[in-house]
C-alpha positions as a printed NumPy array, in Angstrom:
array([[-22.931,   6.738, -20.395],
       [-24.823,   8.405, -17.588],
       [-23.122,  10.026, -14.655],
       [-24.253,   7.25 , -12.301],
       [-22.603,   4.636, -14.544],
       [-19.491,   6.771, -14.739],
       [-19.356,   7.118, -10.961],
       [-19.832,   3.383, -10.525],
       [-17.041,   2.574, -12.977],
       [-14.667,   5.005, -11.246],
       [-15.407,   3.338,  -7.903],
       [-14.81 ,  -0.14 ,  -9.317],
       [-11.578,   0.929, -10.985],
       [-10.381,   2.567,  -7.778],
       [-11.166,  -0.602,  -5.824],
       [ -9.288,  -2.706,  -8.356],
       [ -6.299,  -0.349,  -8.167],
       [ -6.29 ,  -0.614,  -4.369],
       [ -6.538,  -4.411,  -4.561],
       [ -3.559,  -4.591,  -6.93 ],
       [ -1.505,  -2.176,  -4.814],
       [ -2.238,  -4.125,  -1.631],
       [ -1.172,  -7.375,  -3.279],
       [  2.153,  -5.682,  -4.111],
       [  2.569,  -4.275,  -0.569],
       [  2.199,  -0.692,  -1.816],
       [ -0.032,   1.432,   0.387],
       [ -2.478,   3.79 ,  -1.299],
       [ -4.444,   6.519,   0.422],
       [ -8.075,   7.22 ,  -0.343],
       [ -8.072,  10.056,  -2.882],
       [ -4.773,  11.764,  -3.691],
       [ -1.665,   9.572,  -4.03 ],
       [  0.875,  12.031,  -5.386],
       [  3.372,  10.971,  -2.75 ],
       [  4.04 ,   7.522,  -4.247],
       [  6.959,   7.124,  -6.613],
       [  6.503,   6.998, -10.375],
       [  8.026,   3.532, -10.289],
       [  5.389,   2.241,  -7.864],
       [  2.583,   3.929,  -9.815],
       [  3.866,   2.269, -12.979],
       [  4.091,  -1.108, -11.304],
       [  0.477,  -0.816, -10.148],
       [ -0.719,   0.235, -13.597],
       [  1.267,  -2.515, -15.275],
       [ -0.243,  -5.174, -13.047],
       [ -3.727,  -3.769, -13.661],
       [ -3.215,  -4.163, -17.407],
       [ -1.895,  -7.709, -17.003],
       [ -4.897,  -8.768, -14.928]])
């Protein structure tokens, strides 16, 4: 995988994560999100896997 493909996949995954978080009323910042709880991070990840 080239770096351009890798960058594109990271952007798509980030967009999907933001979409899932917004649908759950969890606000994410662009970039670092270390201030959200582990519970919320897990809920976002769990929904991403389900979808």
